[in-house]
Amino acid sequence: MAPTKVLKRNETILKEELDIKKMKDVTIPITSQLWQRSGNCPEGTILIRRIQNKFLNNNDHAYGRKKPSEPRYQETTLENATNSPVNHSVSEVITEGYSYSGAQVDMKVWTPYVEKEDEYSTSRVVIKNGGAYDFELVETGWAADGSRTTGCFDLTCPGFVQVNHKIALGAAIYPVTKPYGLPYVITVHIYKDPETNNWWVRYGNYIDIGYWPSELFELLKFQGVEVKWGGEVYSTRVKTHPHTATAMGNGQTPPAIFDNCGTMSRMRVEQNHGPLMMPEWTDVNVDEYRCYDILYIVDYVADPVFFYGGPGRSPWCP
């Protein structure tokens, strides 16, 4: 496990910054998207993002599909970079040990740099069931995608059923946070309907976007056993040299004053369809602490919060 930083009671590394943060701890929730400047869609319809022919013609079989996670036994070349599958690098908080029927988080929205067309950077919440090699998961959040050819980020992939006419999957979120500017935050929530066993995605506090039908799942049909919150970068040039310059979060490595990096707060889980609650146990997982790091704060705050991200390739991550 790569080294990480967890702020404990007897440490004071961020005490002054946290005192400042308490005075500036104002976030602006957003549920709008850039396309809404041009109008809206009537009830009874859904929004489908237009796909350019050049993407379909060049990559018909792969368009709209997130790159799969591959087994952990594949060799990597960067020291201590073995926690997640090859071509994926993560900085995340994990909880497990219970039956999970939902998870929620507030996450700050950024536009990280993506170096190449077949790479992406995402911030997400994940509910998973299964082991390292045979598993199922559902996730939601925001992503920056070099050419929009790398992920199941919209309705191009079969399976997800959209029911909301106000949100377009894969469309740009607006506004987004700028360095040292106003902190724009989205709330995302995945939860399971106990009667249908469908997994629903909620955006904000009340917008149900749609669901994954229970028929898609075997392991996740009834419960999740692990929840993860955090950032992920996909590239064939993670865990190797030269490293990709695709950023995580906003490209800043924590600690960053005034939350000027990837930030998640109000992490919640549902156990056996109960109310949202703080997870009873958490741990951190970082693949490449020299490239993308994490700072998980459990003291000095009423609610745990974590900062994550990094620039990728740098003097510390060649």
Short mmCIF file of N, CA, C and O in Angstrom, two decimals, residues 132-211:
data_model
loop_
_atom_site.label_atom_id
_atom_site.label_comp_id
_atom_site.label_asym_id
_atom_site.label_seq_id
_atom_site.Cartn_x
_atom_site.Cartn_y
_atom_site.Cartn_z
N ALA A 132 -11.51 -9.44 -6.84
CA ALA A 132 -10.59 -8.68 -7.68
C ALA A 132 -10.76 -8.99 -9.15
O ALA A 132 -10.53 -8.15 -10.01
N TYR A 133 -11.19 -10.22 -9.49
CA TYR A 133 -11.23 -10.64 -10.88
C TYR A 133 -12.64 -10.83 -11.42
O TYR A 133 -12.85 -10.85 -12.62
N ASP A 134 -13.61 -11.00 -10.56
CA ASP A 134 -14.99 -11.26 -10.97
C ASP A 134 -15.89 -10.38 -10.12
O ASP A 134 -16.17 -10.70 -8.97
N PHE A 135 -16.33 -9.25 -10.67
CA PHE A 135 -17.10 -8.30 -9.87
C PHE A 135 -18.08 -7.54 -10.75
O PHE A 135 -17.97 -7.53 -11.98
N GLU A 136 -19.03 -6.88 -10.10
CA GLU A 136 -19.96 -5.96 -10.74
C GLU A 136 -19.95 -4.66 -9.95
O GLU A 136 -19.79 -4.67 -8.72
N LEU A 137 -20.14 -3.54 -10.64
CA LEU A 137 -20.19 -2.26 -9.96
C LEU A 137 -21.07 -1.28 -10.72
O LEU A 137 -21.28 -1.41 -11.92
N VAL A 138 -21.58 -0.32 -9.99
CA VAL A 138 -22.27 0.83 -10.57
C VAL A 138 -21.58 2.07 -10.03
O VAL A 138 -21.10 2.09 -8.89
N GLU A 139 -21.53 3.12 -10.84
CA GLU A 139 -20.87 4.34 -10.39
C GLU A 139 -21.48 5.54 -11.08
O GLU A 139 -22.09 5.44 -12.15
N THR A 140 -21.31 6.71 -10.45
CA THR A 140 -21.75 7.96 -11.04
C THR A 140 -20.86 9.08 -10.52
O THR A 140 -20.21 8.96 -9.47
N GLY A 141 -20.80 10.17 -11.27
CA GLY A 141 -19.96 11.30 -10.91
C GLY A 141 -19.76 12.19 -12.11
O GLY A 141 -20.64 12.33 -12.95
N TRP A 142 -18.57 12.81 -12.22
CA TRP A 142 -18.26 13.62 -13.39
C TRP A 142 -16.93 13.15 -13.98
O TRP A 142 -16.12 12.52 -13.30
N ALA A 143 -16.73 13.45 -15.26
CA ALA A 143 -15.52 12.99 -15.94
C ALA A 143 -15.06 14.02 -16.95
O ALA A 143 -15.85 14.77 -17.52
N ALA A 144 -13.75 14.06 -17.17
CA ALA A 144 -13.14 14.78 -18.29
C ALA A 144 -12.56 13.72 -19.21
O ALA A 144 -11.77 12.88 -18.79
N ASP A 145 -12.96 13.77 -20.48
CA ASP A 145 -12.66 12.69 -21.42
C ASP A 145 -12.00 13.29 -22.65
O ASP A 145 -12.56 14.18 -23.29
N GLY A 146 -10.80 12.80 -23.00
CA GLY A 146 -10.03 13.40 -24.08
C GLY A 146 -10.78 13.48 -25.39
O GLY A 146 -10.75 14.50 -26.07
N SER A 147 -11.47 12.41 -25.81
CA SER A 147 -12.20 12.45 -27.07
C SER A 147 -13.61 11.92 -26.95
O SER A 147 -14.29 11.73 -27.94
N ARG A 148 -14.03 11.65 -25.72
CA ARG A 148 -15.35 11.07 -25.48
C ARG A 148 -15.49 9.71 -26.17
O ARG A 148 -16.55 9.34 -26.64
N THR A 149 -14.41 8.94 -26.18
CA THR A 149 -14.47 7.60 -26.74
C THR A 149 -14.11 6.55 -25.70
O THR A 149 -13.90 5.40 -26.04
N THR A 150 -14.02 6.94 -24.45
CA THR A 150 -13.45 6.03 -23.48
C THR A 150 -14.41 5.53 -22.42
O THR A 150 -14.04 4.69 -21.63
N GLY A 151 -15.61 6.01 -22.32
CA GLY A 151 -16.38 5.59 -21.17
C GLY A 151 -17.85 5.49 -21.40
O GLY A 151 -18.39 6.06 -22.34
N CYS A 152 -18.50 4.74 -20.54
CA CYS A 152 -19.95 4.59 -20.58
C CYS A 152 -20.54 5.78 -19.83
O CYS A 152 -21.12 5.65 -18.77
N PHE A 153 -20.33 6.97 -20.40
CA PHE A 153 -20.68 8.20 -19.72
C PHE A 153 -22.02 8.78 -20.19
O PHE A 153 -22.41 9.85 -19.75
N ASP A 154 -22.69 8.11 -21.12
CA ASP A 154 -23.97 8.60 -21.61
C ASP A 154 -24.84 7.41 -21.98
O ASP A 154 -24.62 6.31 -21.49
N LEU A 155 -25.82 7.62 -22.86
CA LEU A 155 -26.77 6.56 -23.21
C LEU A 155 -26.32 5.71 -24.39
O LEU A 155 -27.09 4.88 -24.88
N THR A 156 -25.08 5.91 -24.87
CA THR A 156 -24.61 5.09 -25.98
C THR A 156 -24.52 3.62 -25.58
O THR A 156 -24.84 2.73 -26.37
N CYS A 157 -24.08 3.36 -24.37
CA CYS A 157 -24.04 1.99 -23.89
C CYS A 157 -25.45 1.51 -23.56
O CYS A 157 -26.24 2.25 -22.96
N PRO A 158 -25.80 0.28 -23.90
CA PRO A 158 -27.11 -0.25 -23.53
C PRO A 158 -27.17 -0.55 -22.04
O PRO A 158 -26.15 -0.74 -21.39
N GLY A 159 -28.38 -0.57 -21.50
CA GLY A 159 -28.56 -0.99 -20.11
C GLY A 159 -29.20 0.06 -19.24
O GLY A 159 -30.24 -0.20 -18.63
N PHE A 160 -28.63 1.26 -19.18
CA PHE A 160 -29.17 2.29 -18.30
C PHE A 160 -30.46 2.85 -18.90
O PHE A 160 -30.52 3.16 -20.09
N VAL A 161 -31.48 3.01 -18.06
CA VAL A 161 -32.78 3.51 -18.49
C VAL A 161 -32.98 4.91 -17.92
O VAL A 161 -33.11 5.09 -16.71
N GLN A 162 -32.97 5.93 -18.79
CA GLN A 162 -33.17 7.30 -18.32
C GLN A 162 -34.66 7.63 -18.30
O GLN A 162 -35.41 7.27 -19.21
N VAL A 163 -35.08 8.35 -17.24
CA VAL A 163 -36.48 8.74 -17.10
C VAL A 163 -36.65 10.24 -16.96
O VAL A 163 -37.77 10.74 -17.03
N ASN A 164 -35.56 10.99 -16.77
CA ASN A 164 -35.64 12.42 -16.51
C ASN A 164 -35.39 13.22 -17.77
O ASN A 164 -34.50 12.91 -18.55
N HIS A 165 -36.17 14.30 -17.97
CA HIS A 165 -36.05 15.12 -19.17
C HIS A 165 -35.24 16.39 -18.94
O HIS A 165 -35.14 17.22 -19.85
N LYS A 166 -34.65 16.55 -17.75
CA LYS A 166 -33.92 17.77 -17.44
C LYS A 166 -32.40 17.60 -17.49
O LYS A 166 -31.68 18.60 -17.55
N ILE A 167 -31.91 16.37 -17.42
CA ILE A 167 -30.48 16.11 -17.35
C ILE A 167 -30.08 15.27 -18.55
O ILE A 167 -30.72 14.27 -18.88
N ALA A 168 -28.98 15.66 -19.22
CA ALA A 168 -28.43 14.90 -20.35
C ALA A 168 -27.15 14.20 -19.90
O ALA A 168 -26.17 14.87 -19.56
N LEU A 169 -27.16 12.89 -19.88
CA LEU A 169 -25.96 12.16 -19.51
C LEU A 169 -24.86 12.43 -20.52
O LEU A 169 -25.07 12.37 -21.73
N GLY A 170 -23.67 12.73 -20.01
CA GLY A 170 -22.54 13.02 -20.89
C GLY A 170 -22.41 14.48 -21.29
O GLY A 170 -21.41 14.85 -21.90
N ALA A 171 -23.41 15.31 -20.96
CA ALA A 171 -23.34 16.73 -21.32
C ALA A 171 -22.55 17.51 -20.27
O ALA A 171 -22.39 17.07 -19.12
N ALA A 172 -22.05 18.68 -20.68
CA ALA A 172 -21.19 19.47 -19.81
C ALA A 172 -21.98 20.03 -18.63
O ALA A 172 -23.09 20.54 -18.77
N ILE A 173 -21.38 19.94 -17.45
CA ILE A 173 -21.93 20.56 -16.23
C ILE A 173 -21.53 22.03 -16.23
O ILE A 173 -20.41 22.40 -16.61
N TYR A 174 -22.47 22.88 -15.79
CA TYR A 174 -22.19 24.31 -15.76
C TYR A 174 -22.87 24.93 -14.55
O TYR A 174 -24.02 24.60 -14.26
N PRO A 175 -22.16 25.83 -13.83
CA PRO A 175 -20.75 26.20 -13.99
C PRO A 175 -19.84 25.19 -13.29
O PRO A 175 -20.31 24.28 -12.61
N VAL A 176 -18.52 25.37 -13.46
CA VAL A 176 -17.54 24.54 -12.79
C VAL A 176 -16.63 25.43 -11.95
O VAL A 176 -16.56 26.64 -12.15
N THR A 177 -15.93 24.81 -11.02
CA THR A 177 -15.05 25.54 -10.12
C THR A 177 -13.79 26.00 -10.86
O THR A 177 -13.23 25.26 -11.67
N LYS A 178 -13.37 27.21 -10.56
CA LYS A 178 -12.10 27.74 -11.06
C LYS A 178 -11.14 27.90 -9.89
O LYS A 178 -11.58 28.08 -8.74
N PRO A 179 -9.83 27.83 -10.13
CA PRO A 179 -8.87 27.98 -9.03
C PRO A 179 -9.12 29.26 -8.23
O PRO A 179 -9.22 30.35 -8.78
N TYR A 180 -9.27 29.07 -6.92
CA TYR A 180 -9.51 30.17 -5.97
C TYR A 180 -10.81 30.92 -6.26
O TYR A 180 -11.00 32.04 -5.80
N GLY A 181 -11.69 30.30 -7.03
CA GLY A 181 -12.98 30.91 -7.32
C GLY A 181 -14.09 30.29 -6.49
O GLY A 181 -13.85 29.61 -5.49
N LEU A 182 -15.33 30.51 -6.91
CA LEU A 182 -16.46 29.96 -6.20
C LEU A 182 -16.46 28.44 -6.29
O LEU A 182 -16.21 27.87 -7.35
N PRO A 183 -16.74 27.74 -5.17
CA PRO A 183 -16.68 26.28 -5.15
C PRO A 183 -18.01 25.65 -5.58
O PRO A 183 -18.94 25.55 -4.78
N TYR A 184 -18.11 25.23 -6.81
CA TYR A 184 -19.34 24.61 -7.30
C TYR A 184 -19.30 23.10 -7.05
O TYR A 184 -18.32 22.43 -7.36
N VAL A 185 -20.40 22.60 -6.50
CA VAL A 185 -20.46 21.22 -6.01
C VAL A 185 -21.70 20.53 -6.56
O VAL A 185 -22.76 21.15 -6.69
N ILE A 186 -21.55 19.25 -6.91
CA ILE A 186 -22.72 18.44 -7.24
C ILE A 186 -22.89 17.36 -6.17
O ILE A 186 -21.92 16.91 -5.56
N THR A 187 -24.13 17.00 -5.93
CA THR A 187 -24.46 15.88 -5.05
C THR A 187 -24.94 14.73 -5.90
O THR A 187 -25.85 14.90 -6.72
N VAL A 188 -24.32 13.57 -5.75
CA VAL A 188 -24.73 12.38 -6.51
C VAL A 188 -25.05 11.26 -5.52
O VAL A 188 -24.40 11.12 -4.48
N HIS A 189 -26.04 10.47 -5.87
CA HIS A 189 -26.57 9.46 -4.97
C HIS A 189 -26.98 8.24 -5.79
O HIS A 189 -27.74 8.36 -6.76
N ILE A 190 -26.45 7.08 -5.45
CA ILE A 190 -26.89 5.81 -6.02
C ILE A 190 -27.65 5.05 -4.95
O ILE A 190 -27.18 4.94 -3.82
N TYR A 191 -28.82 4.55 -5.30
CA TYR A 191 -29.58 3.78 -4.31
C TYR A 191 -30.39 2.70 -5.01
O TYR A 191 -30.74 2.81 -6.19
N LYS A 192 -30.72 1.65 -4.26
CA LYS A 192 -31.43 0.51 -4.81
C LYS A 192 -32.87 0.52 -4.34
O LYS A 192 -33.16 0.71 -3.16
N ASP A 193 -33.78 0.33 -5.29
CA ASP A 193 -35.20 0.20 -4.99
C ASP A 193 -35.44 -1.18 -4.38
O ASP A 193 -35.19 -2.19 -5.03
N PRO A 194 -35.93 -1.27 -3.13
CA PRO A 194 -36.08 -2.58 -2.50
C PRO A 194 -37.15 -3.46 -3.13
O PRO A 194 -37.12 -4.68 -2.94
N GLU A 195 -38.07 -2.88 -3.89
CA GLU A 195 -39.12 -3.68 -4.50
C GLU A 195 -38.72 -4.22 -5.87
O GLU A 195 -39.00 -5.37 -6.21
N THR A 196 -38.06 -3.39 -6.68
CA THR A 196 -37.67 -3.82 -8.03
C THR A 196 -36.22 -4.29 -8.10
O THR A 196 -35.83 -4.92 -9.09
N ASN A 197 -35.41 -3.92 -7.10
CA ASN A 197 -33.97 -4.17 -7.09
C ASN A 197 -33.22 -3.41 -8.19
O ASN A 197 -32.07 -3.73 -8.50
N ASN A 198 -33.86 -2.41 -8.78
CA ASN A 198 -33.17 -1.54 -9.73
C ASN A 198 -32.25 -0.58 -8.98
O ASN A 198 -32.60 -0.09 -7.89
N TRP A 199 -31.10 -0.27 -9.56
CA TRP A 199 -30.16 0.70 -8.98
C TRP A 199 -30.40 2.06 -9.64
O TRP A 199 -30.22 2.21 -10.85
N TRP A 200 -30.78 3.06 -8.86
CA TRP A 200 -31.14 4.38 -9.34
C TRP A 200 -29.98 5.37 -9.15
O TRP A 200 -29.19 5.25 -8.21
N VAL A 201 -29.94 6.37 -10.03
CA VAL A 201 -28.99 7.49 -9.91
C VAL A 201 -29.79 8.76 -9.65
O VAL A 201 -30.71 9.10 -10.40
N ARG A 202 -29.44 9.45 -8.58
CA ARG A 202 -30.06 10.73 -8.24
C ARG A 202 -29.01 11.84 -8.32
O ARG A 202 -27.88 11.69 -7.85
N TYR A 203 -29.41 12.95 -8.90
CA TYR A 203 -28.53 14.11 -9.10
C TYR A 203 -29.10 15.26 -8.30
O TYR A 203 -30.29 15.58 -8.43
N GLY A 204 -28.27 15.87 -7.45
CA GLY A 204 -28.82 16.85 -6.52
C GLY A 204 -29.58 16.11 -5.42
O GLY A 204 -29.34 14.94 -5.13
N ASN A 205 -30.54 16.79 -4.84
CA ASN A 205 -31.29 16.18 -3.74
C ASN A 205 -32.61 15.57 -4.16
O ASN A 205 -33.28 14.92 -3.35
N TYR A 206 -32.99 15.75 -5.45
CA TYR A 206 -34.34 15.29 -5.80
C TYR A 206 -34.49 14.85 -7.24
O TYR A 206 -35.57 14.38 -7.64
N ILE A 207 -33.47 14.97 -8.09
CA ILE A 207 -33.61 14.64 -9.51
C ILE A 207 -33.19 13.19 -9.75
O ILE A 207 -31.99 12.87 -9.76
N ASP A 208 -34.14 12.31 -9.93
CA ASP A 208 -33.86 10.92 -10.27
C ASP A 208 -33.65 10.82 -11.78
O ASP A 208 -34.59 11.00 -12.56
N ILE A 209 -32.42 10.55 -12.20
CA ILE A 209 -32.09 10.54 -13.62
C ILE A 209 -32.57 9.27 -14.30
O ILE A 209 -33.13 9.30 -15.39
N GLY A 210 -32.36 8.14 -13.67
CA GLY A 210 -32.74 6.86 -14.27
C GLY A 210 -32.17 5.72 -13.46
O GLY A 210 -31.71 5.90 -12.33
N TYR A 211 -32.16 4.52 -14.06
CA TYR A 211 -31.78 3.34 -13.28
C TYR A 211 -31.15 2.27 -14.17
O TYR A 211 -31.34 2.24 -15.39
#
